[in-house]
Steps between C-alpha positions, in 0.01 A plus 500: 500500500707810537772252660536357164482805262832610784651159484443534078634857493802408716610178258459730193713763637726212550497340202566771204465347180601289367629320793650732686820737529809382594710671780698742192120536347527280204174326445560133581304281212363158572745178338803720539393718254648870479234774342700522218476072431142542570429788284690346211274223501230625307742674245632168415110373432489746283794438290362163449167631430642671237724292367208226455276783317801538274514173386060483456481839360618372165304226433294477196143516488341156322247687309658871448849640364556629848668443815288413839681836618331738200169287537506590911510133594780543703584786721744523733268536765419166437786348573535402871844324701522348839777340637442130637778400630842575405549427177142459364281774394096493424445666181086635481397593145165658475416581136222669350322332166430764248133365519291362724432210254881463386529140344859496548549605865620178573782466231624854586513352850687233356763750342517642844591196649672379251737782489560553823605138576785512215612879565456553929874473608376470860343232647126535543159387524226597230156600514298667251194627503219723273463848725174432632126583388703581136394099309176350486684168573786630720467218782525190261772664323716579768438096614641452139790710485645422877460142474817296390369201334268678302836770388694213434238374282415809277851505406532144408232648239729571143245717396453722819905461570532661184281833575687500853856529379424788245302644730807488759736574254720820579463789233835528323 
């Protein structure tokens, strides 16, 4: 035993983190990667985090005069961005009804979607979801709202089109 707490204690006295230090002392990064590349990584999340919660913030409520941003719908905590690859990005909503009951979570996660897939000027994948233990339904609702044939088919719906585009609509 105490030959492997030594041998453990020698490779971590080796191996500073991240990965090491170079011969000048620069911390060496894995993929080539300098601290500073690394470190901007999660700044440029963010950007995108907030550039997505721009674009939801101002969508209309279907029931109220307000926006999902006065109503606390949409935060921008609950906006989440991961990179997948290069050029693809996995947008997370999590958005909170204003009841537990709310009969129109799934059209404002509709808007949501909606939205994001005309106005996202980065390529991306798109799941929604109600934050959970806040619907009484919240599992069969975010089936509905992530599912693509069933999208596709709500907005082949005039009627519920309709509500969708003023509910998108930008304010003037």
């Amino acid at each position: 035993m105490e030959w492997v707490l030594g041998l453990l204690s020698w490779t971590l006295s080796r191996a500073r983190w991240p990965l090491g230090l170079s011969e000048q002392g620069a911390a060496r990064w894995p993929f080539g990667l300098s601290e500073q590349g690394a470190a901007r990584r999660p700044r440029i999340m963010e950007e995108k985090a907030l550039e997505v919660y721009d674009l939801i913030r101002t969508i209309r409520d279907p029931e109220k005069p307000n926006t999902l941003e006065e109503l606390e719908v949409v935060t921008e905590s609950c906006v989440k961005v991961q990179k997948i690859n290069e050029e693809d990005y996995l947008v997370i909503i999590r958005f909170t009804p204003t009841v537990p009951h709310c009969s129109l979570a799934t059209l404002i996660g509709l808007c949501l979607r909606v939205k994001l897939q005309r106005c996202l000027p980065f390529k991306h994948k798109l799941e929604i979801y109600i934050s959970e233990g806040t619907h009484s339904t919240e599992e069969d609702i975010n089936k509905q709202i992530n599912d693509k044939e069933r999208v596709a088919a709500a907005m082949e719906n005039p009627n519920l089109r309709e509500i969708v585009e003023q509910c998108v609509l930008e304010p003037d």
